[in-house]
Amino acid sequence: MSLSIIIALWAAAPSYAHPHPHWAPPGPGDVRGPCPMLNSLANHAYLPHDGKNINVAITKKALADALNIDEELGQFLFDNAITTNPAPNATAYSLADLSRHNVLEHDASFSRQDAYFGPPDKFNRTIFAETQSYWHGPVINTTMAAAARQARIRTSNATNPQYSLSDLGSGFSLGEAAAYLIILGERGNYTARRNVVQYLFENEKLPTKLGWQRPQPAVTFDELREVMGRLYNETDPDIRILARRGMHG
Ligand code: HEM
Ligand code: MG
Protein backbone atom coordinates (compact mmCIF):
# COMPACT_ATOMS: atom_id res chain seq x y z
CA MET A 1 0.00 0.00 0.00
CA SER A 2 1.44 3.37 -0.92
CA LEU A 3 2.17 5.94 1.75
CA SER A 4 -0.45 8.34 0.39
CA ILE A 5 -3.17 5.67 0.66
CA ILE A 6 -2.13 4.89 4.23
CA ILE A 7 -2.25 8.58 5.11
CA ALA A 8 -5.67 8.97 3.41
CA LEU A 9 -7.07 5.98 5.36
CA TRP A 10 -5.65 7.28 8.61
CA ALA A 11 -7.15 10.73 8.06
CA ALA A 12 -10.57 9.25 7.22
CA ALA A 13 -10.69 6.95 10.24
CA PRO A 14 -12.96 8.04 13.10
CA SER A 15 -11.01 9.21 16.11
CA TYR A 16 -12.12 6.25 18.25
CA ALA A 17 -10.05 3.95 16.00
CA HIS A 18 -7.05 5.31 17.91
CA PRO A 19 -6.32 4.16 21.44
CA HIS A 20 -7.71 7.36 22.97
CA PRO A 21 -4.69 9.53 22.15
CA HIS A 22 -3.42 12.90 23.30
CA TRP A 23 -3.98 12.57 27.04
CA ALA A 24 -2.48 15.50 28.93
CA PRO A 25 -3.50 16.96 32.29
CA PRO A 26 -4.95 20.48 32.35
CA GLY A 27 -2.33 23.21 32.00
CA PRO A 28 -2.36 26.89 32.95
CA GLY A 29 -5.57 28.57 31.74
CA ASP A 30 -7.38 25.25 31.19
CA VAL A 31 -10.62 24.75 33.14
CA ARG A 32 -12.15 21.57 34.49
CA GLY A 33 -15.34 20.81 36.41
CA PRO A 34 -17.13 18.35 38.69
CA CYS A 35 -17.67 15.61 36.07
CA PRO A 36 -14.88 13.05 36.04
CA MET A 37 -15.88 11.86 32.56
CA LEU A 38 -16.03 15.26 30.86
CA ASN A 39 -12.72 16.19 32.52
CA SER A 40 -11.26 12.97 31.09
CA LEU A 41 -12.61 13.74 27.62
CA ALA A 42 -10.99 17.20 27.78
CA ASN A 43 -7.71 15.66 28.96
CA HIS A 44 -7.85 13.36 25.90
CA ALA A 45 -8.81 16.31 23.65
CA TYR A 46 -12.13 14.75 22.62
CA LEU A 47 -13.42 18.00 24.13
CA PRO A 48 -11.36 21.22 23.80
CA HIS A 49 -8.35 20.75 26.04
CA ASP A 50 -8.92 24.16 27.61
CA GLY A 51 -12.43 23.02 28.69
CA LYS A 52 -14.07 26.10 27.15
CA ASN A 53 -16.58 26.96 24.38
CA ILE A 54 -18.22 23.54 24.19
CA ASN A 55 -21.17 23.72 21.77
CA VAL A 56 -23.75 21.11 20.80
CA ALA A 57 -21.77 19.68 17.89
CA ILE A 58 -18.58 19.34 19.94
CA THR A 59 -20.49 17.72 22.82
CA LYS A 60 -22.27 15.14 20.68
CA LYS A 61 -19.17 14.26 18.67
CA ALA A 62 -17.02 13.80 21.75
CA LEU A 63 -19.65 11.64 23.50
CA ALA A 64 -20.18 9.56 20.35
CA ASP A 65 -16.53 9.15 19.35
CA ALA A 66 -15.17 8.39 22.81
CA LEU A 67 -18.12 6.62 24.45
CA ASN A 68 -20.61 5.64 21.71
CA ILE A 69 -23.37 7.71 23.32
CA ASP A 70 -26.25 8.00 20.86
CA GLU A 71 -27.66 11.21 19.41
CA GLU A 72 -30.72 11.44 21.68
CA LEU A 73 -28.74 11.04 24.91
CA GLY A 74 -26.02 13.38 23.63
CA GLN A 75 -28.63 16.04 22.88
CA PHE A 76 -30.26 15.59 26.32
CA LEU A 77 -26.91 16.00 28.08
CA PHE A 78 -26.09 19.11 26.04
CA ASP A 79 -29.54 20.62 26.73
CA ASN A 80 -28.81 20.27 30.45
CA ALA A 81 -25.19 21.44 30.21
CA ILE A 82 -26.15 24.67 28.43
CA THR A 83 -28.34 25.70 31.38
CA THR A 84 -25.16 26.17 33.44
CA ASN A 85 -23.99 29.10 31.31
CA PRO A 86 -25.72 32.17 32.77
CA ALA A 87 -25.28 34.25 29.59
CA PRO A 88 -28.60 34.81 27.79
CA ASN A 89 -29.02 32.71 24.62
CA ALA A 90 -25.73 30.94 25.23
CA THR A 91 -24.80 28.30 22.65
CA ALA A 92 -21.77 26.91 24.50
CA TYR A 93 -20.65 26.14 28.05
CA SER A 94 -17.35 25.53 29.78
CA LEU A 95 -16.46 22.74 32.20
CA ALA A 96 -16.15 25.43 34.88
CA ASP A 97 -19.80 26.47 34.28
CA LEU A 98 -20.81 22.95 35.34
CA SER A 99 -19.60 23.72 38.89
CA ARG A 100 -22.36 26.30 39.53
CA HIS A 101 -24.04 24.96 42.64
CA ASN A 102 -27.59 23.66 42.32
CA VAL A 103 -27.85 24.08 38.59
CA LEU A 104 -26.60 20.58 37.73
CA GLU A 105 -23.90 20.35 40.41
CA HIS A 106 -25.47 19.00 43.59
CA ASP A 107 -24.66 17.90 47.14
CA ALA A 108 -23.75 14.34 48.14
CA SER A 109 -21.41 13.72 45.20
CA PHE A 110 -19.43 10.48 45.11
CA SER A 111 -16.02 12.15 44.96
CA ARG A 112 -16.46 15.86 45.57
CA GLN A 113 -17.20 17.92 48.69
CA ASP A 114 -20.51 19.75 49.05
CA ALA A 115 -20.36 23.40 47.93
CA TYR A 116 -21.02 24.47 51.55
CA PHE A 117 -17.52 23.22 52.49
CA GLY A 118 -15.68 24.72 49.49
CA PRO A 119 -15.34 24.38 45.73
CA PRO A 120 -17.37 21.32 44.61
CA ASP A 121 -15.39 20.58 41.44
CA LYS A 122 -12.10 19.00 42.59
CA PHE A 123 -11.62 15.28 43.23
CA ASN A 124 -11.59 14.69 47.01
CA ARG A 125 -9.90 11.54 48.28
CA THR A 126 -11.73 11.53 51.65
CA ILE A 127 -15.17 11.81 50.09
CA PHE A 128 -14.30 9.17 47.50
CA ALA A 129 -13.09 6.82 50.27
CA GLU A 130 -16.60 6.77 51.71
CA THR A 131 -18.04 5.88 48.30
CA GLN A 132 -15.42 3.19 47.71
CA SER A 133 -16.07 1.57 51.09
CA TYR A 134 -19.44 0.39 49.69
CA TRP A 135 -17.87 -1.15 46.59
CA HIS A 136 -17.02 -4.47 48.26
CA GLY A 137 -15.10 -6.84 46.02
CA PRO A 138 -13.67 -6.44 42.53
CA VAL A 139 -17.02 -5.93 40.77
CA ILE A 140 -19.53 -3.13 41.54
CA ASN A 141 -23.19 -4.11 41.10
CA THR A 142 -26.36 -2.03 41.41
CA THR A 143 -26.76 -2.91 45.11
CA MET A 144 -23.29 -1.54 45.91
CA ALA A 145 -23.72 1.53 43.70
CA ALA A 146 -27.07 2.32 45.36
CA ALA A 147 -25.60 1.79 48.86
CA ALA A 148 -22.66 4.08 48.12
CA ARG A 149 -24.97 6.79 46.82
CA GLN A 150 -27.27 6.59 49.78
CA ALA A 151 -24.35 6.69 52.23
CA ARG A 152 -23.15 9.90 50.65
CA ILE A 153 -26.66 11.36 50.93
CA ARG A 154 -26.89 10.37 54.61
CA THR A 155 -23.45 11.83 55.38
CA SER A 156 -24.14 15.11 53.59
CA ASN A 157 -27.50 15.43 55.28
CA ALA A 158 -25.91 14.82 58.68
CA THR A 159 -22.92 17.15 58.25
CA ASN A 160 -23.91 19.95 55.89
CA PRO A 161 -26.29 22.48 57.48
CA GLN A 162 -27.23 23.66 53.99
CA TYR A 163 -27.71 20.19 52.53
CA SER A 164 -30.26 20.02 49.74
CA LEU A 165 -30.96 17.89 46.73
CA SER A 166 -33.58 18.92 44.20
CA ASP A 167 -35.46 16.42 42.06
CA LEU A 168 -33.11 17.33 39.23
CA GLY A 169 -30.05 16.88 41.47
CA SER A 170 -31.34 13.57 42.72
CA GLY A 171 -32.09 12.39 39.19
CA PHE A 172 -28.62 13.44 38.05
CA SER A 173 -27.03 11.59 40.94
CA LEU A 174 -28.90 8.40 39.98
CA GLY A 175 -27.89 9.03 36.37
CA GLU A 176 -24.24 9.42 37.37
CA ALA A 177 -24.24 6.08 39.20
CA ALA A 178 -26.00 4.44 36.24
CA ALA A 179 -23.51 6.08 33.85
CA TYR A 180 -20.44 4.57 35.46
CA LEU A 181 -22.05 1.13 35.59
CA ILE A 182 -23.06 1.27 31.91
CA ILE A 183 -20.22 3.16 30.26
CA LEU A 184 -17.35 1.73 32.27
CA GLY A 185 -18.95 -1.67 32.89
CA GLU A 186 -20.10 -4.93 31.37
CA ARG A 187 -23.07 -4.21 29.13
CA GLY A 188 -26.30 -5.93 30.10
CA ASN A 189 -24.91 -7.06 33.47
CA TYR A 190 -25.35 -3.75 35.31
CA THR A 191 -21.89 -4.24 36.79
CA ALA A 192 -18.51 -2.56 36.42
CA ARG A 193 -15.03 -3.55 37.54
CA ARG A 194 -14.07 -1.48 40.57
CA ASN A 195 -10.50 -0.84 39.41
CA VAL A 196 -11.78 0.57 36.10
CA VAL A 197 -14.19 2.96 37.82
CA GLN A 198 -11.59 4.02 40.41
CA TYR A 199 -9.06 4.65 37.64
CA LEU A 200 -11.36 7.10 35.85
CA PHE A 201 -12.15 9.03 39.04
CA GLU A 202 -8.55 9.15 40.27
CA ASN A 203 -6.75 9.84 36.97
CA GLU A 204 -9.39 11.54 34.80
CA LYS A 205 -8.17 9.32 32.00
CA LEU A 206 -10.05 6.66 30.01
CA PRO A 207 -9.16 3.28 31.54
CA THR A 208 -7.91 1.64 28.30
CA LYS A 209 -4.81 0.31 30.00
CA LEU A 210 -7.08 -1.78 32.25
CA GLY A 211 -8.78 -3.32 29.21
CA TRP A 212 -11.73 -0.95 29.06
CA GLN A 213 -13.07 -0.38 25.55
CA ARG A 214 -15.48 2.04 23.92
CA PRO A 215 -18.98 0.65 24.69
CA GLN A 216 -20.77 -1.42 22.06
CA PRO A 217 -23.58 -1.12 21.04
CA ALA A 218 -24.47 2.58 21.38
CA VAL A 219 -25.51 3.82 24.83
CA THR A 220 -29.13 5.03 24.87
CA PHE A 221 -31.38 7.03 27.14
CA ASP A 222 -33.61 3.96 27.61
CA GLU A 223 -30.72 1.96 29.01
CA LEU A 224 -29.75 4.81 31.34
CA ARG A 225 -33.35 5.03 32.60
CA GLU A 226 -33.48 1.25 33.12
CA VAL A 227 -30.38 1.28 35.34
CA MET A 228 -31.52 4.42 37.19
CA GLY A 229 -34.79 2.61 37.99
CA ARG A 230 -32.92 -0.39 39.36
CA LEU A 231 -30.75 1.87 41.54
CA TYR A 232 -33.82 3.72 42.79
CA ASN A 233 -35.53 0.44 43.71
CA GLU A 234 -32.45 -0.57 45.71
CA THR A 235 -32.47 2.68 47.68
CA ASP A 236 -34.02 2.76 51.17
CA PRO A 237 -37.44 4.49 51.22
CA ASP A 238 -36.31 7.18 53.70
CA ILE A 239 -33.36 8.03 51.46
CA ARG A 240 -35.68 8.43 48.50
CA ILE A 241 -37.32 11.27 50.44
CA LEU A 242 -34.02 12.70 51.71
CA ALA A 243 -32.68 12.52 48.20
CA ARG A 244 -35.56 14.62 46.98
CA ARG A 245 -35.82 17.35 49.60
CA GLY A 246 -33.11 17.23 52.18
CA MET A 247 -33.98 17.58 55.83
CA HIS A 248 -32.99 21.23 55.72
CA GLY A 249 -34.39 22.02 52.28
C1 HEM B 1 -20.88 14.25 37.68
C2 HEM B 1 -22.36 16.91 33.93
C3 HEM B 1 -21.47 13.19 30.96
C4 HEM B 1 -20.27 10.44 34.75
C5 HEM B 1 -21.32 15.30 36.90
C6 HEM B 1 -21.64 16.61 37.41
C7 HEM B 1 -22.06 17.35 36.37
C8 HEM B 1 -22.01 16.51 35.20
C9 HEM B 1 -22.53 18.80 36.41
C10 HEM B 1 -21.51 17.05 38.86
C11 HEM B 1 -22.64 16.54 39.71
C12 HEM B 1 -22.23 16.49 41.15
O1 HEM B 1 -21.69 15.45 41.56
O2 HEM B 1 -22.41 17.48 41.88
C13 HEM B 1 -22.26 16.12 32.81
C14 HEM B 1 -22.61 16.56 31.47
C15 HEM B 1 -22.34 15.51 30.63
C16 HEM B 1 -21.84 14.41 31.46
C17 HEM B 1 -23.14 17.94 31.13
C18 HEM B 1 -22.45 15.43 29.15
C19 HEM B 1 -22.50 16.48 28.35
C20 HEM B 1 -21.08 12.11 31.74
C21 HEM B 1 -20.81 10.80 31.22
C22 HEM B 1 -20.47 10.02 32.27
C23 HEM B 1 -20.53 10.85 33.46
C24 HEM B 1 -20.88 10.38 29.76
C25 HEM B 1 -20.09 8.57 32.14
C26 HEM B 1 -19.53 7.80 33.03
C27 HEM B 1 -20.37 11.24 35.86
C28 HEM B 1 -20.16 10.75 37.22
C29 HEM B 1 -20.35 11.84 38.06
C30 HEM B 1 -20.66 12.98 37.21
C31 HEM B 1 -19.83 9.31 37.63
C32 HEM B 1 -20.33 11.86 39.58
C33 HEM B 1 -19.10 12.46 40.16
C34 HEM B 1 -19.17 12.51 41.67
O3 HEM B 1 -20.26 12.34 42.22
O4 HEM B 1 -18.14 12.71 42.29
N1 HEM B 1 -21.54 15.27 35.55
N2 HEM B 1 -21.79 14.83 32.76
N3 HEM B 1 -20.90 12.11 33.09
N4 HEM B 1 -20.65 12.58 35.89
FE1 HEM B 1 -21.08 13.73 34.31
MG1 MG C 1 -21.48 17.91 43.75
PDB file of N, CA, C and O in Angstrom, residues 97-144:
ATOM      1  N   ASP A  97     -18.379  26.135  34.087  1.00  0.00           N
ATOM      2  CA  ASP A  97     -19.802  26.467  34.276  1.00  0.00           C
ATOM      3  C   ASP A  97     -20.529  25.332  35.001  1.00  0.00           C
ATOM      4  O   ASP A  97     -21.478  25.579  35.760  1.00  0.00           O
ATOM      5  N   LEU A  98     -20.120  24.105  34.750  1.00  0.00           N
ATOM      6  CA  LEU A  98     -20.814  22.951  35.339  1.00  0.00           C
ATOM      7  C   LEU A  98     -20.715  22.923  36.863  1.00  0.00           C
ATOM      8  O   LEU A  98     -21.472  22.197  37.522  1.00  0.00           O
ATOM      9  N   SER A  99     -19.777  23.703  37.423  1.00  0.00           N
ATOM     10  CA  SER A  99     -19.604  23.717  38.886  1.00  0.00           C
ATOM     11  C   SER A  99     -20.595  24.631  39.599  1.00  0.00           C
ATOM     12  O   SER A  99     -20.622  24.644  40.833  1.00  0.00           O
ATOM     13  N   ARG A 100     -21.394  25.397  38.861  1.00  0.00           N
ATOM     14  CA  ARG A 100     -22.365  26.296  39.535  1.00  0.00           C
ATOM     15  C   ARG A 100     -23.309  25.460  40.386  1.00  0.00           C
ATOM     16  O   ARG A 100     -24.019  24.590  39.861  1.00  0.00           O
ATOM     17  N   HIS A 101     -23.321  25.800  41.668  1.00  0.00           N
ATOM     18  CA  HIS A 101     -24.041  24.960  42.636  1.00  0.00           C
ATOM     19  C   HIS A 101     -25.542  24.994  42.389  1.00  0.00           C
ATOM     20  O   HIS A 101     -26.124  26.073  42.194  1.00  0.00           O
ATOM     21  N   ASN A 102     -26.138  23.828  42.457  1.00  0.00           N
ATOM     22  CA  ASN A 102     -27.593  23.657  42.321  1.00  0.00           C
ATOM     23  C   ASN A 102     -28.162  24.070  40.970  1.00  0.00           C
ATOM     24  O   ASN A 102     -29.345  24.371  40.867  1.00  0.00           O
ATOM     25  N   VAL A 103     -27.294  24.105  39.949  1.00  0.00           N
ATOM     26  CA  VAL A 103     -27.847  24.082  38.592  1.00  0.00           C
ATOM     27  C   VAL A 103     -27.859  22.591  38.236  1.00  0.00           C
ATOM     28  O   VAL A 103     -28.884  21.930  38.407  1.00  0.00           O
ATOM     29  N   LEU A 104     -26.718  22.044  37.827  1.00  0.00           N
ATOM     30  CA  LEU A 104     -26.599  20.577  37.729  1.00  0.00           C
ATOM     31  C   LEU A 104     -25.787  20.039  38.905  1.00  0.00           C
ATOM     32  O   LEU A 104     -26.092  18.983  39.456  1.00  0.00           O
ATOM     33  N   GLU A 105     -24.739  20.774  39.269  1.00  0.00           N
ATOM     34  CA  GLU A 105     -23.900  20.352  40.408  1.00  0.00           C
ATOM     35  C   GLU A 105     -24.767  20.297  41.661  1.00  0.00           C
ATOM     36  O   GLU A 105     -25.566  21.196  41.909  1.00  0.00           O
ATOM     37  N   HIS A 106     -24.597  19.237  42.429  1.00  0.00           N
ATOM     38  CA  HIS A 106     -25.466  18.999  43.588  1.00  0.00           C
ATOM     39  C   HIS A 106     -24.649  18.459  44.760  1.00  0.00           C
ATOM     40  O   HIS A 106     -23.509  18.010  44.587  1.00  0.00           O
ATOM     41  N   ASP A 107     -25.285  18.471  45.932  1.00  0.00           N
ATOM     42  CA  ASP A 107     -24.664  17.898  47.138  1.00  0.00           C
ATOM     43  C   ASP A 107     -24.619  16.368  47.048  1.00  0.00           C
ATOM     44  O   ASP A 107     -25.275  15.754  46.207  1.00  0.00           O
ATOM     45  N   ALA A 108     -23.841  15.794  47.990  1.00  0.00           N
ATOM     46  CA  ALA A 108     -23.750  14.337  48.142  1.00  0.00           C
ATOM     47  C   ALA A 108     -23.112  13.651  46.937  1.00  0.00           C
ATOM     48  O   ALA A 108     -23.480  12.545  46.564  1.00  0.00           O
ATOM     49  N   SER A 109     -22.138  14.333  46.320  1.00  0.00           N
ATOM     50  CA  SER A 109     -21.407  13.721  45.204  1.00  0.00           C
ATOM     51  C   SER A 109     -20.581  12.545  45.701  1.00  0.00           C
ATOM     52  O   SER A 109     -20.279  12.430  46.887  1.00  0.00           O
ATOM     53  N   PHE A 110     -20.202  11.690  44.747  1.00  0.00           N
ATOM     54  CA  PHE A 110     -19.433  10.481  45.111  1.00  0.00           C
ATOM     55  C   PHE A 110     -17.973  10.800  45.404  1.00  0.00           C
ATOM     56  O   PHE A 110     -17.320  10.056  46.131  1.00  0.00           O
ATOM     57  N   SER A 111     -17.459  11.890  44.835  1.00  0.00           N
ATOM     58  CA  SER A 111     -16.017  12.147  44.959  1.00  0.00           C
ATOM     59  C   SER A 111     -15.687  13.633  45.115  1.00  0.00           C
ATOM     60  O   SER A 111     -14.532  14.007  44.936  1.00  0.00           O
ATOM     61  N   ARG A 112     -16.683  14.428  45.405  1.00  0.00           N
ATOM     62  CA  ARG A 112     -16.460  15.864  45.572  1.00  0.00           C
ATOM     63  C   ARG A 112     -17.135  16.330  46.848  1.00  0.00           C
ATOM     64  O   ARG A 112     -18.190  15.799  47.214  1.00  0.00           O
ATOM     65  N   GLN A 113     -16.555  17.376  47.493  1.00  0.00           N
ATOM     66  CA  GLN A 113     -17.200  17.915  48.691  1.00  0.00           C
ATOM     67  C   GLN A 113     -18.435  18.730  48.301  1.00  0.00           C
ATOM     68  O   GLN A 113     -18.552  19.208  47.173  1.00  0.00           O
ATOM     69  N   ASP A 114     -19.348  18.881  49.261  1.00  0.00           N
ATOM     70  CA  ASP A 114     -20.506  19.755  49.054  1.00  0.00           C
ATOM     71  C   ASP A 114     -20.029  21.207  48.937  1.00  0.00           C
ATOM     72  O   ASP A 114     -19.068  21.608  49.611  1.00  0.00           O
ATOM     73  N   ALA A 115     -20.750  21.999  48.153  1.00  0.00           N
ATOM     74  CA  ALA A 115     -20.364  23.401  47.928  1.00  0.00           C
ATOM     75  C   ALA A 115     -20.283  24.187  49.237  1.00  0.00           C
ATOM     76  O   ALA A 115     -19.508  25.134  49.346  1.00  0.00           O
ATOM     77  N   TYR A 116     -21.057  23.792  50.245  1.00  0.00           N
ATOM     78  CA  TYR A 116     -21.023  24.467  51.553  1.00  0.00           C
ATOM     79  C   TYR A 116     -19.606  24.463  52.141  1.00  0.00           C
ATOM     80  O   TYR A 116     -19.188  25.411  52.807  1.00  0.00           O
ATOM     81  N   PHE A 117     -18.855  23.373  51.895  1.00  0.00           N
ATOM     82  CA  PHE A 117     -17.520  23.223  52.494  1.00  0.00           C
ATOM     83  C   PHE A 117     -16.410  23.822  51.628  1.00  0.00           C
ATOM     84  O   PHE A 117     -15.268  23.939  52.067  1.00  0.00           O
ATOM     85  N   GLY A 118     -16.709  24.179  50.392  1.00  0.00           N
ATOM     86  CA  GLY A 118     -15.679  24.724  49.492  1.00  0.00           C
ATOM     87  C   GLY A 118     -15.994  24.342  48.059  1.00  0.00           C
ATOM     88  O   GLY A 118     -17.051  23.774  47.789  1.00  0.00           O
ATOM     89  N   PRO A 119     -15.070  24.645  47.140  1.00  0.00           N
ATOM     90  CA  PRO A 119     -15.341  24.377  45.727  1.00  0.00           C
ATOM     91  C   PRO A 119     -15.734  22.915  45.489  1.00  0.00           C
ATOM     92  O   PRO A 119     -15.043  22.005  45.946  1.00  0.00           O
ATOM     93  N   PRO A 120     -16.850  22.676  44.771  1.00  0.00           N
ATOM     94  CA  PRO A 120     -17.368  21.318  44.614  1.00  0.00           C
ATOM     95  C   PRO A 120     -16.860  20.609  43.360  1.00  0.00           C
ATOM     96  O   PRO A 120     -17.427  19.595  42.960  1.00  0.00           O
ATOM     97  N   ASP A 121     -15.801  21.144  42.734  1.00  0.00           N
ATOM     98  CA  ASP A 121     -15.385  20.576  41.443  1.00  0.00           C
ATOM     99  C   ASP A 121     -14.211  19.609  41.538  1.00  0.00           C
ATOM    100  O   ASP A 121     -14.099  18.695  40.734  1.00  0.00           O
ATOM    101  N   LYS A 122     -13.347  19.777  42.544  1.00  0.00           N
ATOM    102  CA  LYS A 122     -12.104  19.000  42.588  1.00  0.00           C
ATOM    103  C   LYS A 122     -12.305  17.611  43.193  1.00  0.00           C
ATOM    104  O   LYS A 122     -13.028  17.469  44.176  1.00  0.00           O
ATOM    105  N   PHE A 123     -11.617  16.614  42.644  1.00  0.00           N
ATOM    106  CA  PHE A 123     -11.619  15.276  43.228  1.00  0.00           C
ATOM    107  C   PHE A 123     -11.170  15.357  44.691  1.00  0.00           C
ATOM    108  O   PHE A 123     -10.204  16.050  44.998  1.00  0.00           O
ATOM    109  N   ASN A 124     -11.887  14.655  45.572  1.00  0.00           N
ATOM    110  CA  ASN A 124     -11.593  14.693  47.013  1.00  0.00           C
ATOM    111  C   ASN A 124     -11.447  13.254  47.517  1.00  0.00           C
ATOM    112  O   ASN A 124     -12.413  12.495  47.533  1.00  0.00           O
ATOM    113  N   ARG A 125     -10.209  12.926  47.916  1.00  0.00           N
ATOM    114  CA  ARG A 125      -9.897  11.545  48.284  1.00  0.00           C
ATOM    115  C   ARG A 125     -10.726  11.057  49.481  1.00  0.00           C
ATOM    116  O   ARG A 125     -11.134   9.899  49.529  1.00  0.00           O
ATOM    117  N   THR A 126     -10.982  11.933  50.445  1.00  0.00           N
ATOM    118  CA  THR A 126     -11.728  11.527  51.651  1.00  0.00           C
ATOM    119  C   THR A 126     -13.172  11.198  51.303  1.00  0.00           C
ATOM    120  O   THR A 126     -13.720  10.180  51.756  1.00  0.00           O
ATOM    121  N   ILE A 127     -13.785  12.066  50.509  1.00  0.00           N
ATOM    122  CA  ILE A 127     -15.172  11.807  50.086  1.00  0.00           C
ATOM    123  C   ILE A 127     -15.229  10.509  49.277  1.00  0.00           C
ATOM    124  O   ILE A 127     -16.109   9.656  49.494  1.00  0.00           O
ATOM    125  N   PHE A 128     -14.275  10.356  48.370  1.00  0.00           N
ATOM    126  CA  PHE A 128     -14.296   9.174  47.505  1.00  0.00           C
ATOM    127  C   PHE A 128     -14.084   7.893  48.317  1.00  0.00           C
ATOM    128  O   PHE A 128     -14.628   6.834  47.990  1.00  0.00           O
ATOM    129  N   ALA A 129     -13.320   8.000  49.413  1.00  0.00           N
ATOM    130  CA  ALA A 129     -13.085   6.822  50.266  1.00  0.00           C
ATOM    131  C   ALA A 129     -14.404   6.307  50.840  1.00  0.00           C
ATOM    132  O   ALA A 129     -14.611   5.088  50.968  1.00  0.00           O
ATOM    133  N   GLU A 130     -15.303   7.219  51.194  1.00  0.00           N
ATOM    134  CA  GLU A 130     -16.603   6.775  51.710  1.00  0.00           C
ATOM    135  C   GLU A 130     -17.363   5.999  50.618  1.00  0.00           C
ATOM    136  O   GLU A 130     -17.895   4.917  50.864  1.00  0.00           O
ATOM    137  N   THR A 131     -17.379   6.560  49.428  1.00  0.00           N
ATOM    138  CA  THR A 131     -18.043   5.876  48.303  1.00  0.00           C
ATOM    139  C   THR A 131     -17.432   4.492  48.079  1.00  0.00           C
ATOM    140  O   THR A 131     -18.144   3.475  47.985  1.00  0.00           O
ATOM    141  N   GLN A 132     -16.109   4.457  48.009  1.00  0.00           N
ATOM    142  CA  GLN A 132     -15.418   3.190  47.713  1.00  0.00           C
ATOM    143  C   GLN A 132     -15.675   2.124  48.773  1.00  0.00           C
ATOM    144  O   GLN A 132     -15.640   0.931  48.467  1.00  0.00           O
ATOM    145  N   SER A 133     -15.916   2.560  50.009  1.00  0.00           N
ATOM    146  CA  SER A 133     -16.073   1.572  51.087  1.00  0.00           C
ATOM    147  C   SER A 133     -17.341   0.730  50.885  1.00  0.00           C
ATOM    148  O   SER A 133     -17.502  -0.307  51.524  1.00  0.00           O
ATOM    149  N   TYR A 134     -18.234   1.178  49.987  1.00  0.00           N
ATOM    150  CA  TYR A 134     -19.442   0.392  49.687  1.00  0.00           C
ATOM    151  C   TYR A 134     -19.270  -0.475  48.445  1.00  0.00           C
ATOM    152  O   TYR A 134     -20.164  -1.243  48.113  1.00  0.00           O
ATOM    153  N   TRP A 135     -18.141  -0.326  47.770  1.00  0.00           N
ATOM    154  CA  TRP A 135     -17.868  -1.148  46.590  1.00  0.00           C
ATOM    155  C   TRP A 135     -17.057  -2.363  47.057  1.00  0.00           C
ATOM    156  O   TRP A 135     -15.847  -2.436  46.838  1.00  0.00           O
ATOM    157  N   HIS A 136     -17.728  -3.296  47.738  1.00  0.00           N
ATOM    158  CA  HIS A 136     -17.023  -4.473  48.261  1.00  0.00           C
ATOM    159  C   HIS A 136     -16.676  -5.381  47.090  1.00  0.00           C
ATOM    160  O   HIS A 136     -17.542  -5.663  46.283  1.00  0.00           O
ATOM    161  N   GLY A 137     -15.457  -5.874  47.052  1.00  0.00           N
ATOM    162  CA  GLY A 137     -15.104  -6.839  46.018  1.00  0.00           C
ATOM    163  C   GLY A 137     -14.721  -6.179  44.713  1.00  0.00           C
ATOM    164  O   GLY A 137     -14.855  -4.966  44.546  1.00  0.00           O
ATOM    165  N   PRO A 138     -14.239  -6.998  43.776  1.00  0.00           N
ATOM    166  CA  PRO A 138     -13.671  -6.440  42.532  1.00  0.00           C
ATOM    167  C   PRO A 138     -14.711  -5.959  41.528  1.00  0.00           C
ATOM    168  O   PRO A 138     -14.362  -5.286  40.569  1.00  0.00           O
ATOM    169  N   VAL A 139     -15.985  -6.303  41.738  1.00  0.00           N
ATOM    170  CA  VAL A 139     -17.018  -5.926  40.770  1.00  0.00           C
ATOM    171  C   VAL A 139     -18.126  -5.144  41.491  1.00  0.00           C
ATOM    172  O   VAL A 139     -18.661  -5.605  42.507  1.00  0.00           O
ATOM    173  N   ILE A 140     -18.456  -3.965  40.963  1.00  0.00           N
ATOM    174  CA  ILE A 140     -19.526  -3.132  41.543  1.00  0.00           C
ATOM    175  C   ILE A 140     -20.848  -3.511  40.872  1.00  0.00           C
ATOM    176  O   ILE A 140     -20.939  -3.516  39.643  1.00  0.00           O
ATOM    177  N   ASN A 141     -21.859  -3.852  41.671  1.00  0.00           N
ATOM    178  CA  ASN A 141     -23.187  -4.113  41.101  1.00  0.00           C
ATOM    179  C   ASN A 141     -24.152  -2.998  41.525  1.00  0.00           C
ATOM    180  O   ASN A 141     -23.754  -2.050  42.225  1.00  0.00           O
ATOM    181  N   THR A 142     -25.413  -3.118  41.122  1.00  0.00           N
ATOM    182  CA  THR A 142     -26.357  -2.030  41.411  1.00  0.00           C
ATOM    183  C   THR A 142     -26.599  -1.875  42.915  1.00  0.00           C
ATOM    184  O   THR A 142     -26.817  -0.762  43.392  1.00  0.00           O
ATOM    185  N   THR A 143     -26.552  -2.987  43.656  1.00  0.00           N
ATOM    186  CA  THR A 143     -26.758  -2.911  45.114  1.00  0.00           C
ATOM    187  C   THR A 143     -25.664  -2.055  45.757  1.00  0.00           C
ATOM    188  O   THR A 143     -25.941  -1.195  46.605  1.00  0.00           O
ATOM    189  N   MET A 144     -24.418  -2.305  45.346  1.00  0.00           N
ATOM    190  CA  MET A 144     -23.291  -1.541  45.913  1.00  0.00           C
ATOM    191  C   MET A 144     -23.341  -0.081  45.466  1.00  0.00           C
ATOM    192  O   MET A 144     -23.064   0.829  46.258  1.00  0.00           O
TER     193      MET A 144
END
